[in-house]
Amino acid sequence: MLTCRIALGAAAALLILGPVAVGADDPPPYASATDAYRQGVSTIKAGKVAAALPALEYAAKHGVLGAEIKLAHIYAAGRDGVPEDDAKAYTYYRAIADQYADISPSNPVAPFVGEAFVALGQYHLDGIAAMPLPANPAYAADLFRHAASYFGNADAQYDLALLYLKGEGVEKDVGLAVNWLAMAAKKQHVAAQATLGELLWRGTEVRQREARGLALITLAHENARAAGKEPKWIADLYAEAFAKSDAATRKEASALLPELGGGAVADAASAVAAKPASPIVLPAVGSAGKPVAPAAAAAAKSADTVPLGKPGAPPAAPIGLSVGFSGQGSDAQGLKP
């Protein structure tokens, strides 16, 4: 009798609750992809980067651009208990580039897309053994060129200039290198200012313009110190150039600084000890530091303001296919340092 009553009670419960779904999917862990992104960002702000990964990965899987950017930055540099993982960083940068390669350069998302192309270019320049991704300097040059000409990215302009100076992945062309360096230098790109300045100051493969070269080196030195992170090669270059220039050259260089975007520098306040001469400094692209270019750190701080989803532009062709890479771009023509 007791067994019968239990069975009848269970049958009644089934009638009230309806049939029990068998094999139904579990409910999603987040109310929406946007909610997951916001939870991830909040967790990062609380100092728990590793704990934020599931939410960010969920959001990225569902097309949230901000989440893709955050994850690319985290894996590219390694952060707060999350180990550096070039393969994962590459995957997220690639997703950004694939989706937004042809987005309007005036779109608020464009700077982040340009940054993604720069990071991808550096990965292709060096290769990633863990994937494996073989080094391909020629393809790296194409990626830099797209970011440099289409998005006007100063890091890409500098990286592309270095390839032209060294003839790596492209035919060596000092004239094009100088043009790209000049473009980046006008945007106050410190490494471009220093490299272009050294070319002009030494007269290495270009007509020597010692005062203008010293002015650019000085400007790079000032900008780097103002940012609180001057690379040793720039500090050493500035020390050598200043010490080996005569008073007239220093005075002319100081007068040129306002034209280049800097302030006049007093000779007495800037006196430094001379250092031995050295060949032109050309830092190896991608050989030091992380693949994320210098401007990426500033961009990362504002990543929270990126639109959470796609900005309405149709998806671009995957970057493995043609996305309209053109020669050097109209920006690169006719510039004089």
mmCIF file of C-alpha atoms in Angstrom:
data_model
loop_
_atom_site.group_PDB
_atom_site.id
_atom_site.type_symbol
_atom_site.label_atom_id
_atom_site.label_comp_id
_atom_site.label_asym_id
_atom_site.label_seq_id
_atom_site.Cartn_x
_atom_site.Cartn_y
_atom_site.Cartn_z
ATOM 1 C CA MET A 1 0.000 0.000 0.000
ATOM 2 C CA LEU A 2 2.825 2.394 0.903
ATOM 3 C CA THR A 3 4.556 1.724 -2.409
ATOM 4 C CA CYS A 4 1.350 2.449 -4.279
ATOM 5 C CA ARG A 5 0.913 5.775 -2.502
ATOM 6 C CA ILE A 6 4.478 6.829 -3.340
ATOM 7 C CA ALA A 7 3.934 5.971 -6.989
ATOM 8 C CA LEU A 8 0.659 7.911 -7.103
ATOM 9 C CA GLY A 9 2.361 10.903 -5.448
ATOM 10 C CA ALA A 10 5.152 10.844 -7.981
ATOM 11 C CA ALA A 11 2.660 10.666 -10.844
ATOM 12 C CA ALA A 12 0.780 13.673 -9.455
ATOM 13 C CA ALA A 13 4.014 15.627 -9.200
ATOM 14 C CA LEU A 14 4.790 14.897 -12.839
ATOM 15 C CA LEU A 15 1.382 16.216 -13.855
ATOM 16 C CA ILE A 16 2.019 19.457 -11.960
ATOM 17 C CA LEU A 17 5.608 20.015 -13.044
ATOM 18 C CA GLY A 18 5.276 18.757 -16.606
ATOM 19 C CA PRO A 19 7.609 16.304 -18.310
ATOM 20 C CA VAL A 20 11.233 16.302 -17.189
ATOM 21 C CA ALA A 21 13.558 17.275 -20.069
ATOM 22 C CA VAL A 22 16.135 14.644 -20.771
ATOM 23 C CA GLY A 23 19.513 15.790 -22.121
ATOM 24 C CA ALA A 24 18.549 19.484 -22.138
ATOM 25 C CA ASP A 25 21.421 21.988 -22.261
ATOM 26 C CA ASP A 26 22.430 23.610 -19.026
ATOM 27 C CA PRO A 27 21.390 27.257 -18.746
ATOM 28 C CA PRO A 28 24.091 29.714 -19.844
ATOM 29 C CA PRO A 29 26.444 30.759 -17.037
ATOM 30 C CA TYR A 30 25.859 34.464 -17.725
ATOM 31 C CA ALA A 31 22.791 36.542 -18.470
ATOM 32 C CA SER A 32 24.420 37.738 -21.694
ATOM 33 C CA ALA A 33 27.811 38.070 -23.341
ATOM 34 C CA THR A 34 27.867 41.731 -22.344
ATOM 35 C CA ASP A 35 27.165 40.782 -18.736
ATOM 36 C CA ALA A 36 30.017 38.268 -18.853
ATOM 37 C CA TYR A 37 32.371 40.936 -20.167
ATOM 38 C CA ARG A 38 31.402 43.343 -17.408
ATOM 39 C CA GLN A 39 31.856 40.666 -14.782
ATOM 40 C CA GLY A 40 35.287 39.878 -16.182
ATOM 41 C CA VAL A 41 36.349 43.521 -16.118
ATOM 42 C CA SER A 42 35.056 43.910 -12.576
ATOM 43 C CA THR A 43 37.012 40.846 -11.467
ATOM 44 C CA ILE A 44 40.197 42.213 -13.044
ATOM 45 C CA LYS A 45 39.713 45.510 -11.241
ATOM 46 C CA ALA A 46 39.480 43.511 -8.009
ATOM 47 C CA GLY A 47 42.953 42.140 -8.776
ATOM 48 C CA LYS A 48 41.819 38.629 -9.738
ATOM 49 C CA VAL A 49 42.947 38.319 -13.344
ATOM 50 C CA ALA A 50 42.979 34.523 -13.496
ATOM 51 C CA ALA A 51 39.450 34.369 -12.059
ATOM 52 C CA ALA A 52 38.267 36.759 -14.773
ATOM 53 C CA LEU A 53 39.301 34.499 -17.651
ATOM 54 C CA PRO A 54 36.147 32.296 -17.852
ATOM 55 C CA ALA A 55 33.853 35.335 -18.106
ATOM 56 C CA LEU A 56 36.071 37.078 -20.655
ATOM 57 C CA GLU A 57 36.458 33.914 -22.721
ATOM 58 C CA TYR A 58 32.685 33.427 -22.740
ATOM 59 C CA ALA A 59 32.211 37.020 -23.894
ATOM 60 C CA ALA A 60 34.915 36.726 -26.547
ATOM 61 C CA LYS A 61 33.395 33.496 -27.867
ATOM 62 C CA HIS A 62 30.140 35.404 -28.344
ATOM 63 C CA GLY A 63 31.736 38.257 -30.273
ATOM 64 C CA VAL A 64 32.473 40.878 -27.619
ATOM 65 C CA LEU A 65 35.389 42.881 -28.968
ATOM 66 C CA GLY A 66 36.364 44.327 -25.605
ATOM 67 C CA ALA A 67 36.823 40.813 -24.239
ATOM 68 C CA GLU A 68 39.025 39.804 -27.182
ATOM 69 C CA ILE A 69 41.215 42.838 -26.578
ATOM 70 C CA LYS A 70 41.500 42.171 -22.854
ATOM 71 C CA LEU A 71 42.423 38.523 -23.397
ATOM 72 C CA ALA A 72 44.974 39.378 -26.086
ATOM 73 C CA HIS A 73 46.692 41.814 -23.722
ATOM 74 C CA ILE A 74 46.631 39.401 -20.790
ATOM 75 C CA TYR A 75 48.101 36.466 -22.704
ATOM 76 C CA ALA A 76 50.630 38.567 -24.637
ATOM 77 C CA ALA A 77 52.263 39.922 -21.490
ATOM 78 C CA GLY A 78 51.309 37.429 -18.798
ATOM 79 C CA ARG A 79 49.674 39.049 -15.823
ATOM 80 C CA ASP A 80 48.978 38.415 -12.141
ATOM 81 C CA GLY A 81 49.321 34.662 -12.147
ATOM 82 C CA VAL A 82 48.315 34.152 -15.779
ATOM 83 C CA PRO A 83 51.378 32.897 -17.678
ATOM 84 C CA GLU A 84 52.391 34.438 -20.968
ATOM 85 C CA ASP A 85 50.925 32.445 -23.837
ATOM 86 C CA ASP A 86 51.871 33.702 -27.288
ATOM 87 C CA ALA A 87 49.687 31.151 -29.052
ATOM 88 C CA LYS A 88 46.538 32.289 -27.220
ATOM 89 C CA ALA A 89 47.419 35.959 -27.629
ATOM 90 C CA TYR A 90 47.934 35.378 -31.350
ATOM 91 C CA THR A 91 44.536 33.695 -31.618
ATOM 92 C CA TYR A 92 42.738 36.689 -30.093
ATOM 93 C CA TYR A 93 44.678 39.282 -32.064
ATOM 94 C CA ARG A 94 43.951 37.296 -35.201
ATOM 95 C CA ALA A 95 40.222 37.233 -34.415
ATOM 96 C CA ILE A 96 40.213 41.024 -34.033
ATOM 97 C CA ALA A 97 42.098 41.528 -37.297
ATOM 98 C CA ASP A 98 39.902 39.070 -39.196
ATOM 99 C CA GLN A 99 36.703 40.811 -38.125
ATOM 100 C CA TYR A 100 37.747 44.436 -38.425
ATOM 101 C CA ALA A 101 40.568 44.662 -41.001
ATOM 102 C CA ASP A 102 38.632 47.031 -43.250
ATOM 103 C CA ILE A 103 36.734 49.034 -40.629
ATOM 104 C CA SER A 104 36.830 52.803 -41.181
ATOM 105 C CA PRO A 105 40.002 54.357 -39.731
ATOM 106 C CA SER A 106 37.775 56.998 -38.113
ATOM 107 C CA ASN A 107 35.824 54.387 -36.151
ATOM 108 C CA PRO A 108 36.567 54.408 -32.378
ATOM 109 C CA VAL A 109 37.535 50.742 -32.667
ATOM 110 C CA ALA A 110 40.223 51.413 -35.297
ATOM 111 C CA PRO A 111 43.169 52.058 -32.928
ATOM 112 C CA PHE A 112 42.654 48.644 -31.321
ATOM 113 C CA VAL A 113 42.531 46.957 -34.724
ATOM 114 C CA GLY A 114 45.746 48.697 -35.739
ATOM 115 C CA GLU A 115 47.340 47.465 -32.541
ATOM 116 C CA ALA A 116 46.226 43.911 -33.356
ATOM 117 C CA PHE A 117 47.898 44.088 -36.775
ATOM 118 C CA VAL A 118 51.130 45.312 -35.175
ATOM 119 C CA ALA A 119 51.135 42.454 -32.663
ATOM 120 C CA LEU A 120 50.416 39.920 -35.415
ATOM 121 C CA GLY A 121 53.215 41.375 -37.516
ATOM 122 C CA GLN A 122 55.676 40.928 -34.667
ATOM 123 C CA TYR A 123 54.516 37.354 -34.091
ATOM 124 C CA HIS A 124 54.965 36.535 -37.791
ATOM 125 C CA LEU A 125 58.368 38.208 -37.777
ATOM 126 C CA ASP A 126 59.694 35.951 -35.010
ATOM 127 C CA GLY A 127 57.389 32.946 -35.292
ATOM 128 C CA ILE A 128 55.781 31.030 -32.410
ATOM 129 C CA ALA A 129 57.355 27.640 -31.812
ATOM 130 C CA ALA A 130 54.484 26.391 -29.647
ATOM 131 C CA MET A 131 51.835 26.674 -32.382
ATOM 132 C CA PRO A 132 53.974 26.144 -34.514
ATOM 133 C CA LEU A 133 53.992 29.416 -36.484
ATOM 134 C CA PRO A 134 57.076 29.773 -38.718
ATOM 135 C CA ALA A 135 58.770 33.129 -39.031
ATOM 136 C CA ASN A 136 57.629 34.979 -42.151
ATOM 137 C CA PRO A 137 59.138 38.479 -42.415
ATOM 138 C CA ALA A 138 57.474 39.165 -45.769
ATOM 139 C CA TYR A 139 54.006 38.534 -44.345
ATOM 140 C CA ALA A 140 54.947 40.528 -41.242
ATOM 141 C CA ALA A 141 55.782 43.455 -43.529
ATOM 142 C CA ASP A 142 52.322 43.178 -45.144
ATOM 143 C CA LEU A 143 50.657 43.276 -41.745
ATOM 144 C CA PHE A 144 52.741 46.271 -40.623
ATOM 145 C CA ARG A 145 52.021 48.010 -43.922
ATOM 146 C CA HIS A 146 48.261 47.629 -43.524
ATOM 147 C CA ALA A 147 48.363 49.047 -39.995
ATOM 148 C CA ALA A 148 50.779 51.791 -41.041
ATOM 149 C CA SER A 149 49.014 53.007 -44.184
ATOM 150 C CA TYR A 150 45.349 52.212 -43.531
ATOM 151 C CA PHE A 151 45.144 52.829 -39.781
ATOM 152 C CA GLY A 152 48.044 55.290 -39.514
ATOM 153 C CA ASN A 153 49.507 53.333 -36.601
ATOM 154 C CA ALA A 154 52.830 54.863 -35.506
ATOM 155 C CA ASP A 155 54.209 51.600 -34.105
ATOM 156 C CA ALA A 156 53.550 49.891 -37.429
ATOM 157 C CA GLN A 157 55.199 52.751 -39.307
ATOM 158 C CA TYR A 158 58.289 52.380 -37.132
ATOM 159 C CA ASP A 159 58.391 48.579 -37.424
ATOM 160 C CA LEU A 160 57.984 48.743 -41.194
ATOM 161 C CA ALA A 161 60.771 51.341 -41.401
ATOM 162 C CA LEU A 162 63.137 48.977 -39.582
ATOM 163 C CA LEU A 163 62.379 46.222 -42.097
ATOM 164 C CA TYR A 164 63.187 48.564 -44.983
ATOM 165 C CA LEU A 165 66.400 49.698 -43.281
ATOM 166 C CA LYS A 166 67.570 46.109 -42.826
ATOM 167 C CA GLY A 167 66.054 44.638 -45.989
ATOM 168 C CA GLU A 168 64.210 42.032 -43.939
ATOM 169 C CA GLY A 169 61.064 40.664 -45.578
ATOM 170 C CA VAL A 170 61.272 43.484 -48.132
ATOM 171 C CA GLU A 171 63.874 44.838 -50.495
ATOM 172 C CA LYS A 172 66.122 47.279 -48.652
ATOM 173 C CA ASP A 173 65.001 50.853 -49.320
ATOM 174 C CA VAL A 174 66.426 53.581 -47.088
ATOM 175 C CA GLY A 175 64.243 56.243 -48.723
ATOM 176 C CA LEU A 176 61.035 54.423 -47.792
ATOM 177 C CA ALA A 177 62.427 53.737 -44.339
ATOM 178 C CA VAL A 178 63.069 57.443 -43.789
ATOM 179 C CA ASN A 179 59.548 58.302 -44.972
ATOM 180 C CA TRP A 180 57.954 55.856 -42.538
ATOM 181 C CA LEU A 181 60.220 57.030 -39.710
ATOM 182 C CA ALA A 182 59.299 60.642 -40.430
ATOM 183 C CA MET A 183 55.607 59.826 -40.270
ATOM 184 C CA ALA A 184 55.951 58.074 -36.913
ATOM 185 C CA ALA A 185 58.274 60.751 -35.541
ATOM 186 C CA LYS A 186 55.702 63.458 -36.282
ATOM 187 C CA LYS A 187 53.323 61.489 -34.076
ATOM 188 C CA GLN A 188 55.909 61.731 -31.276
ATOM 189 C CA HIS A 189 56.932 58.083 -31.525
ATOM 190 C CA VAL A 190 60.071 58.024 -29.383
ATOM 191 C CA ALA A 191 61.934 55.153 -31.072
ATOM 192 C CA ALA A 192 61.209 56.568 -34.532
ATOM 193 C CA GLN A 193 62.500 59.997 -33.481
ATOM 194 C CA ALA A 194 65.701 58.492 -32.106
ATOM 195 C CA THR A 195 66.310 56.198 -35.089
ATOM 196 C CA LEU A 196 65.641 58.903 -37.674
ATOM 197 C CA GLY A 197 67.722 61.331 -35.635
ATOM 198 C CA GLU A 198 70.666 58.936 -35.603
ATOM 199 C CA LEU A 199 70.455 58.394 -39.354
ATOM 200 C CA LEU A 200 70.603 62.149 -39.942
ATOM 201 C CA TRP A 201 73.157 62.903 -37.234
ATOM 202 C CA ARG A 202 75.613 60.246 -38.414
ATOM 203 C CA GLY A 203 74.807 60.655 -42.101
ATOM 204 C CA THR A 204 74.361 56.900 -42.355
ATOM 205 C CA GLU A 205 73.056 56.108 -45.856
ATOM 206 C CA VAL A 206 71.365 59.532 -46.004
ATOM 207 C CA ARG A 207 72.566 63.095 -46.414
ATOM 208 C CA GLN A 208 73.977 64.211 -43.086
ATOM 209 C CA ARG A 209 71.929 66.876 -41.288
ATOM 210 C CA GLU A 210 73.664 66.946 -37.954
ATOM 211 C CA ALA A 211 71.591 69.643 -36.209
ATOM 212 C CA ARG A 212 68.256 68.153 -37.221
ATOM 213 C CA GLY A 213 69.459 64.727 -36.201
ATOM 214 C CA LEU A 214 70.541 66.003 -32.805
ATOM 215 C CA ALA A 215 67.198 67.774 -32.402
ATOM 216 C CA LEU A 216 65.292 64.538 -33.064
ATOM 217 C CA ILE A 217 67.520 62.566 -30.694
ATOM 218 C CA THR A 218 67.024 65.231 -28.036
ATOM 219 C CA LEU A 219 63.272 65.170 -28.549
ATOM 220 C CA ALA A 220 63.229 61.380 -28.219
ATOM 221 C CA HIS A 221 65.260 61.694 -25.012
ATOM 222 C CA GLU A 222 62.864 64.317 -23.601
ATOM 223 C CA ASN A 223 59.739 62.354 -24.531
ATOM 224 C CA ALA A 224 61.102 59.094 -23.125
ATOM 225 C CA ARG A 225 62.115 60.718 -19.844
ATOM 226 C CA ALA A 226 58.737 62.435 -19.561
ATOM 227 C CA ALA A 227 57.093 59.030 -19.951
ATOM 228 C CA GLY A 228 59.312 57.700 -17.168
ATOM 229 C CA LYS A 229 60.767 54.813 -19.180
ATOM 230 C CA GLU A 230 63.714 55.794 -21.353
ATOM 231 C CA PRO A 231 65.316 52.805 -23.110
ATOM 232 C CA LYS A 232 69.051 52.549 -22.509
ATOM 233 C CA TRP A 233 69.844 52.740 -26.220
ATOM 234 C CA ILE A 234 68.153 56.132 -26.487
ATOM 235 C CA ALA A 235 69.879 57.456 -23.369
ATOM 236 C CA ASP A 236 73.260 56.286 -24.679
ATOM 237 C CA LEU A 237 72.617 57.718 -28.128
ATOM 238 C CA TYR A 238 71.610 61.095 -26.690
ATOM 239 C CA ALA A 239 74.691 61.199 -24.462
ATOM 240 C CA GLU A 240 76.998 60.461 -27.382
ATOM 241 C CA ALA A 241 75.326 62.826 -29.852
ATOM 242 C CA PHE A 242 75.187 65.754 -27.449
ATOM 243 C CA ALA A 243 78.756 65.325 -26.238
ATOM 244 C CA LYS A 244 80.180 65.069 -29.763
ATOM 245 C CA SER A 245 78.273 68.035 -31.222
ATOM 246 C CA ASP A 246 79.800 71.481 -31.133
ATOM 247 C CA ALA A 247 78.139 74.529 -29.592
ATOM 248 C CA ALA A 248 76.804 75.828 -32.917
ATOM 249 C CA THR A 249 75.151 72.489 -33.740
ATOM 250 C CA ARG A 250 73.616 72.301 -30.273
ATOM 251 C CA LYS A 251 72.228 75.817 -30.617
ATOM 252 C CA GLU A 252 70.730 75.059 -34.036
ATOM 253 C CA ALA A 253 69.249 71.794 -32.740
ATOM 254 C CA SER A 254 67.691 73.606 -29.789
ATOM 255 C CA ALA A 255 66.085 76.109 -32.167
ATOM 256 C CA LEU A 256 64.612 73.262 -34.231
ATOM 257 C CA LEU A 257 62.894 71.572 -31.276
ATOM 258 C CA PRO A 258 59.673 73.667 -31.329
ATOM 259 C CA GLU A 259 59.228 72.877 -35.029
ATOM 260 C CA LEU A 260 59.500 69.166 -34.212
ATOM 261 C CA GLY A 261 57.109 69.339 -31.281
ATOM 262 C CA GLY A 262 59.530 69.849 -28.385
ATOM 263 C CA GLY A 263 60.856 72.673 -26.257
ATOM 264 C CA ALA A 264 64.237 74.374 -26.327
ATOM 265 C CA VAL A 265 66.926 72.692 -24.273
ATOM 266 C CA ALA A 266 69.560 74.736 -22.450
ATOM 267 C CA ASP A 267 73.063 73.608 -23.320
ATOM 268 C CA ALA A 268 74.324 74.041 -19.773
ATOM 269 C CA ALA A 269 71.535 71.954 -18.297
ATOM 270 C CA SER A 270 71.972 69.213 -20.862
ATOM 271 C CA ALA A 271 75.752 68.686 -20.722
ATOM 272 C CA VAL A 272 76.667 65.003 -20.502
ATOM 273 C CA ALA A 273 79.852 62.988 -20.696
ATOM 274 C CA ALA A 274 81.031 61.811 -24.091
ATOM 275 C CA LYS A 275 80.746 58.126 -24.929
ATOM 276 C CA PRO A 276 82.533 56.048 -27.596
ATOM 277 C CA ALA A 277 81.060 56.111 -31.079
ATOM 278 C CA SER A 278 78.918 53.172 -32.071
ATOM 279 C CA PRO A 279 77.171 52.056 -35.271
ATOM 280 C CA ILE A 280 73.594 53.101 -35.908
ATOM 281 C CA VAL A 281 71.255 51.666 -33.331
ATOM 282 C CA LEU A 282 68.552 49.524 -34.894
ATOM 283 C CA PRO A 283 66.693 47.566 -32.192
ATOM 284 C CA ALA A 284 65.648 44.169 -33.543
ATOM 285 C CA VAL A 285 61.929 44.097 -34.162
ATOM 286 C CA GLY A 286 60.255 41.721 -31.748
ATOM 287 C CA SER A 287 63.503 40.567 -30.175
ATOM 288 C CA ALA A 288 63.030 42.458 -26.943
ATOM 289 C CA GLY A 289 59.906 42.870 -24.913
ATOM 290 C CA LYS A 290 56.441 41.631 -25.676
ATOM 291 C CA PRO A 291 54.725 41.626 -29.053
ATOM 292 C CA VAL A 292 52.413 44.407 -27.957
ATOM 293 C CA ALA A 293 53.857 47.678 -29.243
ATOM 294 C CA PRO A 294 54.596 50.635 -26.907
ATOM 295 C CA ALA A 295 51.321 52.405 -27.661
ATOM 296 C CA ALA A 296 49.392 49.300 -26.703
ATOM 297 C CA ALA A 297 49.895 49.961 -23.021
ATOM 298 C CA ALA A 298 48.042 53.255 -23.301
ATOM 299 C CA ALA A 299 45.353 51.669 -25.438
ATOM 300 C CA ALA A 300 44.841 48.919 -22.889
ATOM 301 C CA LYS A 301 43.924 51.494 -20.250
ATOM 302 C CA SER A 302 41.003 52.683 -22.371
ATOM 303 C CA ALA A 303 39.894 49.252 -23.561
ATOM 304 C CA ASP A 304 36.893 49.382 -21.252
ATOM 305 C CA THR A 305 35.422 52.110 -23.474
ATOM 306 C CA VAL A 306 35.513 49.995 -26.619
ATOM 307 C CA PRO A 307 32.040 49.142 -27.967
ATOM 308 C CA LEU A 308 31.155 45.715 -26.641
ATOM 309 C CA GLY A 309 29.978 44.281 -29.926
ATOM 310 C CA LYS A 310 30.664 44.789 -33.597
ATOM 311 C CA PRO A 311 30.242 48.399 -34.761
ATOM 312 C CA GLY A 312 28.003 47.454 -37.662
ATOM 313 C CA ALA A 313 30.603 47.062 -40.405
ATOM 314 C CA PRO A 314 30.414 43.860 -42.454
ATOM 315 C CA PRO A 315 33.052 41.274 -41.543
ATOM 316 C CA ALA A 316 36.319 41.651 -43.404
ATOM 317 C CA ALA A 317 38.088 38.849 -45.225
ATOM 318 C CA PRO A 318 40.351 36.736 -43.002
ATOM 319 C CA ILE A 319 43.835 38.215 -42.898
ATOM 320 C CA GLY A 320 45.233 35.109 -44.533
ATOM 321 C CA LEU A 321 43.441 36.317 -47.658
ATOM 322 C CA SER A 322 43.597 39.675 -49.388
ATOM 323 C CA VAL A 323 42.311 42.599 -47.396
ATOM 324 C CA GLY A 324 43.461 45.197 -49.868
ATOM 325 C CA PHE A 325 47.074 45.591 -48.807
ATOM 326 C CA SER A 326 48.384 48.272 -51.138
ATOM 327 C CA GLY A 327 51.967 49.319 -51.883
ATOM 328 C CA GLN A 328 53.135 51.857 -49.373
ATOM 329 C CA GLY A 329 49.949 53.879 -49.090
ATOM 330 C CA SER A 330 49.524 57.516 -50.060
ATOM 331 C CA ASP A 331 50.585 58.595 -46.568
ATOM 332 C CA ALA A 332 54.117 57.451 -47.185
ATOM 333 C CA GLN A 333 54.838 59.546 -50.228
ATOM 334 C CA GLY A 334 56.705 62.814 -50.352
ATOM 335 C CA LEU A 335 57.605 63.157 -46.676
ATOM 336 C CA LYS A 336 60.796 64.930 -45.796
ATOM 337 C CA PRO A 337 62.382 64.496 -42.373
#
